[in-house]
Amino acid sequence: MNYEQQKTELAKNGFSIINNFYTAEEVDEILKCIETSEQTGDSFMKTRDLFAIRQLIKNIPDLKKLIFNSNLLTLLGSDYFLTKAIYFDKPSQSNWFVAYHQDLSISVNEKAALPHYTNWTYKKEQYGVQPPIQILEDTVTVRIHLDKTNSENGALKVIPKSHLNGVIRPETKEWNLENESICEVDQGGVMLMKPLTLHASSRTTNGKRRRVIHLEFNKHSLQKPLTWLEYYDFSSSYHSV
């Protein structure tokens, strides 16, 4: 399958949607793998409004053979590697919503005083940092939808082309909500997004779940001594299977 149109849309608008990326059987296998895994430790977070698993591939390595299929390799090519993986489960009665924001933080192995690496955080025993702008511009986010997602169960809302404006302070309101797009995705579909694209999600109103695997990919090494915390070269692993 050729994904050139979707990659062009991603570069132009900051997002794109590809349905039928995973089959219903593949989605079932992914969900079964997650549900039967041991869910203990700091990487697992469960509240009334959200269940999340950070460092997903490290915690559930059996997902590798289910997620990193030929479609994903064709879409991204061999230059890209995984840098972050999170599982989100927005329960059917969730009142959780997220205001417009950009994804500005990456996960790294340690903290170091380096130019252009700012806004350090330390949460759940892992370091986060805002990297140089080129790192963010060249990141590709792939959101795998394990449930059909629409405006009633928390589909992402985005501001098209907002990724072209660099880092935006939310309080400046440097965007036009009239251009807002709601990204409805079928079960087994994926949403591609640039992390600098302004995005938000609403509360669930239809009593249906929204389970998503959020993957981030990049092709750049970080300035030493930093390395990507969740680095995984899926393309070489795929070829070796």
PDB file of C-alpha atoms in Angstrom:
ATOM      1  CA  MET A   1       0.000   0.000   0.000  1.00  0.00           C
ATOM      2  CA  ASN A   2       1.205   3.528  -0.809  1.00  0.00           C
ATOM      3  CA  TYR A   3       0.841   6.169   1.902  1.00  0.00           C
ATOM      4  CA  GLU A   4       2.278   9.151   0.036  1.00  0.00           C
ATOM      5  CA  GLN A   5      -1.019  11.074   0.139  1.00  0.00           C
ATOM      6  CA  GLN A   6      -1.288  10.673   3.914  1.00  0.00           C
ATOM      7  CA  LYS A   7       2.326  11.758   4.426  1.00  0.00           C
ATOM      8  CA  THR A   8       1.712  14.822   2.253  1.00  0.00           C
ATOM      9  CA  GLU A   9      -1.375  15.676   4.332  1.00  0.00           C
ATOM     10  CA  LEU A  10       0.642  15.198   7.522  1.00  0.00           C
ATOM     11  CA  ALA A  11       3.319  17.625   6.373  1.00  0.00           C
ATOM     12  CA  LYS A  12       0.774  20.181   5.142  1.00  0.00           C
ATOM     13  CA  ASN A  13      -1.926  20.075   7.821  1.00  0.00           C
ATOM     14  CA  GLY A  14      -0.134  18.495  10.790  1.00  0.00           C
ATOM     15  CA  PHE A  15      -2.372  15.404  10.858  1.00  0.00           C
ATOM     16  CA  SER A  16      -3.835  12.668   8.671  1.00  0.00           C
ATOM     17  CA  ILE A  17      -6.118   9.645   9.161  1.00  0.00           C
ATOM     18  CA  ILE A  18      -5.684   6.148   7.716  1.00  0.00           C
ATOM     19  CA  ASN A  19      -8.503   3.677   8.359  1.00  0.00           C
ATOM     20  CA  ASN A  20      -8.201  -0.116   8.008  1.00  0.00           C
ATOM     21  CA  PHE A  21      -4.559  -0.029   9.102  1.00  0.00           C
ATOM     22  CA  TYR A  22      -5.062  -3.004  11.457  1.00  0.00           C
ATOM     23  CA  THR A  23      -7.639  -5.755  10.957  1.00  0.00           C
ATOM     24  CA  ALA A  24     -10.313  -6.543  13.554  1.00  0.00           C
ATOM     25  CA  GLU A  25      -8.393  -9.718  14.397  1.00  0.00           C
ATOM     26  CA  GLU A  26      -5.184  -7.751  14.940  1.00  0.00           C
ATOM     27  CA  VAL A  27      -6.995  -5.278  17.215  1.00  0.00           C
ATOM     28  CA  ASP A  28      -8.415  -8.178  19.240  1.00  0.00           C
ATOM     29  CA  GLU A  29      -4.931  -9.660  19.649  1.00  0.00           C
ATOM     30  CA  ILE A  30      -3.502  -6.306  20.779  1.00  0.00           C
ATOM     31  CA  LEU A  31      -6.272  -5.827  23.351  1.00  0.00           C
ATOM     32  CA  LYS A  32      -5.919  -9.375  24.610  1.00  0.00           C
ATOM     33  CA  CYS A  33      -2.176  -8.909  25.018  1.00  0.00           C
ATOM     34  CA  ILE A  34      -2.696  -5.743  27.074  1.00  0.00           C
ATOM     35  CA  GLU A  35      -5.538  -7.123  29.185  1.00  0.00           C
ATOM     36  CA  THR A  36      -3.674 -10.314  30.145  1.00  0.00           C
ATOM     37  CA  SER A  37      -0.406  -8.556  31.024  1.00  0.00           C
ATOM     38  CA  GLU A  38       0.761  -8.010  34.593  1.00  0.00           C
ATOM     39  CA  GLN A  39      -0.290  -4.445  35.365  1.00  0.00           C
ATOM     40  CA  THR A  40       1.790  -3.380  38.328  1.00  0.00           C
ATOM     41  CA  GLY A  41       4.510  -0.783  38.884  1.00  0.00           C
ATOM     42  CA  ASP A  42       4.979   2.941  38.363  1.00  0.00           C
ATOM     43  CA  SER A  43       4.303   2.751  34.612  1.00  0.00           C
ATOM     44  CA  PHE A  44       0.678   1.771  35.212  1.00  0.00           C
ATOM     45  CA  MET A  45      -1.783   4.492  36.209  1.00  0.00           C
ATOM     46  CA  LYS A  46      -5.447   3.840  36.907  1.00  0.00           C
ATOM     47  CA  THR A  47      -8.119   6.322  38.035  1.00  0.00           C
ATOM     48  CA  ARG A  48     -11.872   6.619  37.550  1.00  0.00           C
ATOM     49  CA  ASP A  49     -11.338   8.723  34.435  1.00  0.00           C
ATOM     50  CA  LEU A  50      -8.243   7.177  32.890  1.00  0.00           C
ATOM     51  CA  PHE A  51      -6.118   4.051  32.652  1.00  0.00           C
ATOM     52  CA  ALA A  52      -2.675   4.513  31.143  1.00  0.00           C
ATOM     53  CA  ILE A  53       0.470   2.451  30.632  1.00  0.00           C
ATOM     54  CA  ARG A  54       3.704   4.361  30.070  1.00  0.00           C
ATOM     55  CA  GLN A  55       6.753   2.751  28.424  1.00  0.00           C
ATOM     56  CA  LEU A  56       4.259   0.349  26.880  1.00  0.00           C
ATOM     57  CA  ILE A  57       6.650  -1.698  24.748  1.00  0.00           C
ATOM     58  CA  LYS A  58       9.145  -2.095  27.580  1.00  0.00           C
ATOM     59  CA  ASN A  59       6.394  -3.238  29.935  1.00  0.00           C
ATOM     60  CA  ILE A  60       4.558  -5.485  27.454  1.00  0.00           C
ATOM     61  CA  PRO A  61       7.213  -6.618  24.925  1.00  0.00           C
ATOM     62  CA  ASP A  62       4.834  -9.174  23.372  1.00  0.00           C
ATOM     63  CA  LEU A  63       3.093  -6.227  21.698  1.00  0.00           C
ATOM     64  CA  LYS A  64       6.056  -5.734  19.347  1.00  0.00           C
ATOM     65  CA  LYS A  65       5.034  -8.469  16.934  1.00  0.00           C
ATOM     66  CA  LEU A  66       1.426  -7.243  16.929  1.00  0.00           C
ATOM     67  CA  ILE A  67       1.958  -3.493  16.504  1.00  0.00           C
ATOM     68  CA  PHE A  68       5.020  -3.249  14.252  1.00  0.00           C
ATOM     69  CA  ASN A  69       3.571  -4.755  11.090  1.00  0.00           C
ATOM     70  CA  SER A  70       4.371  -4.274   7.407  1.00  0.00           C
ATOM     71  CA  ASN A  71       1.943  -1.340   7.125  1.00  0.00           C
ATOM     72  CA  LEU A  72       3.827   0.604   9.784  1.00  0.00           C
ATOM     73  CA  LEU A  73       7.182  -0.149   8.165  1.00  0.00           C
ATOM     74  CA  THR A  74       5.866   0.982   4.757  1.00  0.00           C
ATOM     75  CA  LEU A  75       4.405   4.146   6.259  1.00  0.00           C
ATOM     76  CA  LEU A  76       7.503   5.288   8.162  1.00  0.00           C
ATOM     77  CA  GLY A  77      10.392   3.661   6.354  1.00  0.00           C
ATOM     78  CA  SER A  78      13.569   2.303   7.915  1.00  0.00           C
ATOM     79  CA  ASP A  79      14.972   5.690   9.008  1.00  0.00           C
ATOM     80  CA  TYR A  80      12.518   6.042  11.879  1.00  0.00           C
ATOM     81  CA  PHE A  81      12.684   4.365  15.284  1.00  0.00           C
ATOM     82  CA  LEU A  82      10.305   4.315  18.245  1.00  0.00           C
ATOM     83  CA  THR A  83      10.928   6.921  20.976  1.00  0.00           C
ATOM     84  CA  LYS A  84       7.766   6.696  23.116  1.00  0.00           C
ATOM     85  CA  ALA A  85       4.799   4.358  23.576  1.00  0.00           C
ATOM     86  CA  ILE A  86       1.764   4.933  25.816  1.00  0.00           C
ATOM     87  CA  TYR A  87      -1.579   3.147  26.121  1.00  0.00           C
ATOM     88  CA  PHE A  88      -4.634   5.242  27.012  1.00  0.00           C
ATOM     89  CA  ASP A  89      -8.028   3.869  28.019  1.00  0.00           C
ATOM     90  CA  LYS A  90     -10.688   6.547  28.378  1.00  0.00           C
ATOM     91  CA  PRO A  91     -13.496   4.685  30.226  1.00  0.00           C
ATOM     92  CA  SER A  92     -17.095   4.872  29.087  1.00  0.00           C
ATOM     93  CA  GLN A  93     -18.131   7.310  31.833  1.00  0.00           C
ATOM     94  CA  SER A  94     -14.987   9.438  31.793  1.00  0.00           C
ATOM     95  CA  ASN A  95     -15.249  13.144  32.595  1.00  0.00           C
ATOM     96  CA  TRP A  96     -11.624  13.695  31.566  1.00  0.00           C
ATOM     97  CA  PHE A  97     -10.871  16.295  28.937  1.00  0.00           C
ATOM     98  CA  VAL A  98      -7.678  17.951  27.699  1.00  0.00           C
ATOM     99  CA  ALA A  99      -7.410  21.588  26.621  1.00  0.00           C
ATOM    100  CA  TYR A 100      -5.529  22.660  23.496  1.00  0.00           C
ATOM    101  CA  HIS A 101      -1.800  22.026  23.758  1.00  0.00           C
ATOM    102  CA  GLN A 102       1.292  20.837  21.885  1.00  0.00           C
ATOM    103  CA  ASP A 103       3.372  17.772  22.826  1.00  0.00           C
ATOM    104  CA  LEU A 104       6.695  19.383  23.693  1.00  0.00           C
ATOM    105  CA  SER A 105       8.387  16.840  25.962  1.00  0.00           C
ATOM    106  CA  ILE A 106      10.466  13.775  25.074  1.00  0.00           C
ATOM    107  CA  SER A 107      11.588  10.991  27.438  1.00  0.00           C
ATOM    108  CA  VAL A 108      15.342  10.621  27.970  1.00  0.00           C
ATOM    109  CA  ASN A 109      17.730   8.471  30.000  1.00  0.00           C
ATOM    110  CA  GLU A 110      19.147  11.156  32.305  1.00  0.00           C
ATOM    111  CA  LYS A 111      19.286  14.879  33.064  1.00  0.00           C
ATOM    112  CA  ALA A 112      22.100  16.969  31.584  1.00  0.00           C
ATOM    113  CA  ALA A 113      22.824  20.684  31.265  1.00  0.00           C
ATOM    114  CA  LEU A 114      22.777  21.159  27.491  1.00  0.00           C
ATOM    115  CA  PRO A 115      21.929  24.144  25.282  1.00  0.00           C
ATOM    116  CA  HIS A 116      18.437  24.061  23.743  1.00  0.00           C
ATOM    117  CA  TYR A 117      17.241  21.289  26.099  1.00  0.00           C
ATOM    118  CA  THR A 118      14.826  23.011  28.493  1.00  0.00           C
ATOM    119  CA  ASN A 119      11.851  22.582  30.837  1.00  0.00           C
ATOM    120  CA  TRP A 120      13.103  19.460  32.570  1.00  0.00           C
ATOM    121  CA  THR A 121      10.665  17.248  34.473  1.00  0.00           C
ATOM    122  CA  TYR A 122      10.948  14.057  36.501  1.00  0.00           C
ATOM    123  CA  LYS A 123       7.762  12.000  36.786  1.00  0.00           C
ATOM    124  CA  LYS A 124       7.162   8.305  37.397  1.00  0.00           C
ATOM    125  CA  GLU A 125      10.940   7.759  37.611  1.00  0.00           C
ATOM    126  CA  GLN A 126      11.649   9.117  34.133  1.00  0.00           C
ATOM    127  CA  TYR A 127      13.120  12.374  32.840  1.00  0.00           C
ATOM    128  CA  GLY A 128      11.309  14.572  30.350  1.00  0.00           C
ATOM    129  CA  VAL A 129      12.726  17.548  28.469  1.00  0.00           C
ATOM    130  CA  GLN A 130      11.789  19.942  25.689  1.00  0.00           C
ATOM    131  CA  PRO A 131      14.377  19.293  22.942  1.00  0.00           C
ATOM    132  CA  PRO A 132      15.602  21.526  20.099  1.00  0.00           C
ATOM    133  CA  ILE A 133      12.804  22.485  17.716  1.00  0.00           C
ATOM    134  CA  GLN A 134      14.085  20.273  14.873  1.00  0.00           C
ATOM    135  CA  ILE A 135      13.567  17.179  17.029  1.00  0.00           C
ATOM    136  CA  LEU A 136       9.919  18.112  17.532  1.00  0.00           C
ATOM    137  CA  GLU A 137       9.412  19.085  13.885  1.00  0.00           C
ATOM    138  CA  ASP A 138      10.698  15.697  12.725  1.00  0.00           C
ATOM    139  CA  THR A 139       8.704  13.608  15.200  1.00  0.00           C
ATOM    140  CA  VAL A 140       5.816  11.560  13.802  1.00  0.00           C
ATOM    141  CA  THR A 141       3.067  10.496  16.197  1.00  0.00           C
ATOM    142  CA  VAL A 142       1.005   7.428  15.279  1.00  0.00           C
ATOM    143  CA  ARG A 143      -2.165   6.909  17.319  1.00  0.00           C
ATOM    144  CA  ILE A 144      -3.608   3.394  16.944  1.00  0.00           C
ATOM    145  CA  HIS A 145      -7.354   3.383  17.608  1.00  0.00           C
ATOM    146  CA  LEU A 146      -8.550   0.206  19.297  1.00  0.00           C
ATOM    147  CA  ASP A 147     -12.139   1.521  19.410  1.00  0.00           C
ATOM    148  CA  LYS A 148     -14.163   3.548  16.935  1.00  0.00           C
ATOM    149  CA  THR A 149     -13.644   7.147  18.029  1.00  0.00           C
ATOM    150  CA  ASN A 150     -15.829  10.164  17.322  1.00  0.00           C
ATOM    151  CA  SER A 151     -16.775  13.476  18.898  1.00  0.00           C
ATOM    152  CA  GLU A 152     -18.905  11.709  21.520  1.00  0.00           C
ATOM    153  CA  ASN A 153     -16.157   9.598  23.074  1.00  0.00           C
ATOM    154  CA  GLY A 154     -13.185  11.918  23.059  1.00  0.00           C
ATOM    155  CA  ALA A 155     -11.863  12.062  19.504  1.00  0.00           C
ATOM    156  CA  LEU A 156      -8.987  14.489  19.160  1.00  0.00           C
ATOM    157  CA  LYS A 157      -9.718  18.008  17.966  1.00  0.00           C
ATOM    158  CA  VAL A 158      -6.895  19.725  16.079  1.00  0.00           C
ATOM    159  CA  ILE A 159      -6.075  23.095  14.573  1.00  0.00           C
ATOM    160  CA  PRO A 160      -4.828  22.352  11.026  1.00  0.00           C
ATOM    161  CA  LYS A 161      -1.456  23.823  10.061  1.00  0.00           C
ATOM    162  CA  SER A 162      -0.752  25.033  13.618  1.00  0.00           C
ATOM    163  CA  HIS A 163       2.432  22.919  13.593  1.00  0.00           C
ATOM    164  CA  LEU A 164       3.918  25.382  11.102  1.00  0.00           C
ATOM    165  CA  ASN A 165       4.063  28.124  13.757  1.00  0.00           C
ATOM    166  CA  GLY A 166       6.651  26.547  16.050  1.00  0.00           C
ATOM    167  CA  VAL A 167       6.076  26.472  19.809  1.00  0.00           C
ATOM    168  CA  ILE A 168       2.883  28.335  20.728  1.00  0.00           C
ATOM    169  CA  ARG A 169       2.043  29.576  24.219  1.00  0.00           C
ATOM    170  CA  PRO A 170      -1.577  28.501  24.879  1.00  0.00           C
ATOM    171  CA  GLU A 171      -2.435  31.728  26.701  1.00  0.00           C
ATOM    172  CA  THR A 172      -1.655  33.789  23.589  1.00  0.00           C
ATOM    173  CA  LYS A 173      -4.567  32.172  21.685  1.00  0.00           C
ATOM    174  CA  GLU A 174      -2.553  32.280  18.490  1.00  0.00           C
ATOM    175  CA  TRP A 175      -4.980  30.062  16.637  1.00  0.00           C
ATOM    176  CA  ASN A 176      -8.417  30.180  15.076  1.00  0.00           C
ATOM    177  CA  LEU A 177     -10.973  27.776  16.574  1.00  0.00           C
ATOM    178  CA  GLU A 178     -13.135  28.231  13.475  1.00  0.00           C
ATOM    179  CA  ASN A 179     -10.627  25.993  11.691  1.00  0.00           C
ATOM    180  CA  GLU A 180     -10.964  23.209  14.276  1.00  0.00           C
ATOM    181  CA  SER A 181     -11.150  19.661  12.888  1.00  0.00           C
ATOM    182  CA  ILE A 182     -12.538  16.649  14.760  1.00  0.00           C
ATOM    183  CA  CYS A 183     -10.518  13.531  13.967  1.00  0.00           C
ATOM    184  CA  GLU A 184     -12.951  10.622  13.837  1.00  0.00           C
ATOM    185  CA  VAL A 185     -11.168   7.289  13.345  1.00  0.00           C
ATOM    186  CA  ASP A 186     -12.548   3.785  12.855  1.00  0.00           C
ATOM    187  CA  GLN A 187     -11.456   0.868  14.999  1.00  0.00           C
ATOM    188  CA  GLY A 188      -8.164  -0.381  13.564  1.00  0.00           C
ATOM    189  CA  GLY A 189      -7.406   2.969  11.981  1.00  0.00           C
ATOM    190  CA  VAL A 190      -4.518   5.262  12.834  1.00  0.00           C
ATOM    191  CA  MET A 191      -4.192   9.004  13.181  1.00  0.00           C
ATOM    192  CA  LEU A 192      -0.873  10.558  12.195  1.00  0.00           C
ATOM    193  CA  MET A 193       0.064  13.808  13.889  1.00  0.00           C
ATOM    194  CA  LYS A 194       2.956  16.213  14.302  1.00  0.00           C
ATOM    195  CA  PRO A 195       3.538  16.972  18.006  1.00  0.00           C
ATOM    196  CA  LEU A 196       3.527  20.743  17.362  1.00  0.00           C
ATOM    197  CA  THR A 197      -0.047  20.497  16.062  1.00  0.00           C
ATOM    198  CA  LEU A 198      -2.419  22.053  18.598  1.00  0.00           C
ATOM    199  CA  HIS A 199      -4.771  19.323  19.798  1.00  0.00           C
ATOM    200  CA  ALA A 200      -7.388  18.715  22.495  1.00  0.00           C
ATOM    201  CA  SER A 201     -10.043  16.169  23.478  1.00  0.00           C
ATOM    202  CA  SER A 202     -13.492  16.454  25.048  1.00  0.00           C
ATOM    203  CA  ARG A 203     -15.330  14.481  27.702  1.00  0.00           C
ATOM    204  CA  THR A 204     -17.056  11.222  26.789  1.00  0.00           C
ATOM    205  CA  THR A 205     -20.807  11.619  26.290  1.00  0.00           C
ATOM    206  CA  ASN A 206     -21.962   8.413  24.562  1.00  0.00           C
ATOM    207  CA  GLY A 207     -20.940   5.819  27.166  1.00  0.00           C
ATOM    208  CA  LYS A 208     -18.361   4.181  24.893  1.00  0.00           C
ATOM    209  CA  ARG A 209     -14.673   3.570  25.576  1.00  0.00           C
ATOM    210  CA  ARG A 210     -11.769   5.115  23.711  1.00  0.00           C
ATOM    211  CA  ARG A 211      -8.650   2.949  23.821  1.00  0.00           C
ATOM    212  CA  VAL A 212      -5.620   4.284  21.964  1.00  0.00           C
ATOM    213  CA  ILE A 213      -1.950   3.377  21.639  1.00  0.00           C
ATOM    214  CA  HIS A 214       0.127   6.534  21.263  1.00  0.00           C
ATOM    215  CA  LEU A 215       3.471   5.973  19.513  1.00  0.00           C
ATOM    216  CA  GLU A 216       6.146   8.574  18.741  1.00  0.00           C
ATOM    217  CA  PHE A 217       8.885   8.053  16.149  1.00  0.00           C
ATOM    218  CA  ASN A 218      11.991  10.033  15.241  1.00  0.00           C
ATOM    219  CA  LYS A 219      15.155   9.671  13.159  1.00  0.00           C
ATOM    220  CA  HIS A 220      17.637  11.859  15.087  1.00  0.00           C
ATOM    221  CA  SER A 221      20.153  11.008  17.784  1.00  0.00           C
ATOM    222  CA  LEU A 222      20.128  13.292  20.816  1.00  0.00           C
ATOM    223  CA  GLN A 223      23.060  15.373  21.995  1.00  0.00           C
ATOM    224  CA  LYS A 224      25.337  13.263  24.206  1.00  0.00           C
ATOM    225  CA  PRO A 225      25.110  12.096  26.925  1.00  0.00           C
ATOM    226  CA  LEU A 226      21.335  11.961  26.308  1.00  0.00           C
ATOM    227  CA  THR A 227      19.680   9.002  24.653  1.00  0.00           C
ATOM    228  CA  TRP A 228      16.024   8.217  23.954  1.00  0.00           C
ATOM    229  CA  LEU A 229      14.585   6.414  26.988  1.00  0.00           C
ATOM    230  CA  GLU A 230      12.355   4.085  24.951  1.00  0.00           C
ATOM    231  CA  TYR A 231      14.490   3.691  21.813  1.00  0.00           C
ATOM    232  CA  TYR A 232      13.440   0.695  19.723  1.00  0.00           C
ATOM    233  CA  ASP A 233      14.550   0.048  16.140  1.00  0.00           C
ATOM    234  CA  PHE A 234      11.401  -1.665  14.959  1.00  0.00           C
ATOM    235  CA  SER A 235      12.455  -1.843  11.304  1.00  0.00           C
ATOM    236  CA  SER A 236      15.510  -4.031  11.900  1.00  0.00           C
ATOM    237  CA  SER A 237      13.541  -6.194  14.307  1.00  0.00           C
ATOM    238  CA  TYR A 238      10.780  -6.584  11.727  1.00  0.00           C
ATOM    239  CA  HIS A 239      13.233  -7.740   9.065  1.00  0.00           C
ATOM    240  CA  SER A 240      14.768 -10.260  11.450  1.00  0.00           C
ATOM    241  CA  VAL A 241      11.455 -11.954  12.229  1.00  0.00           C
TER     242      VAL A 241
END
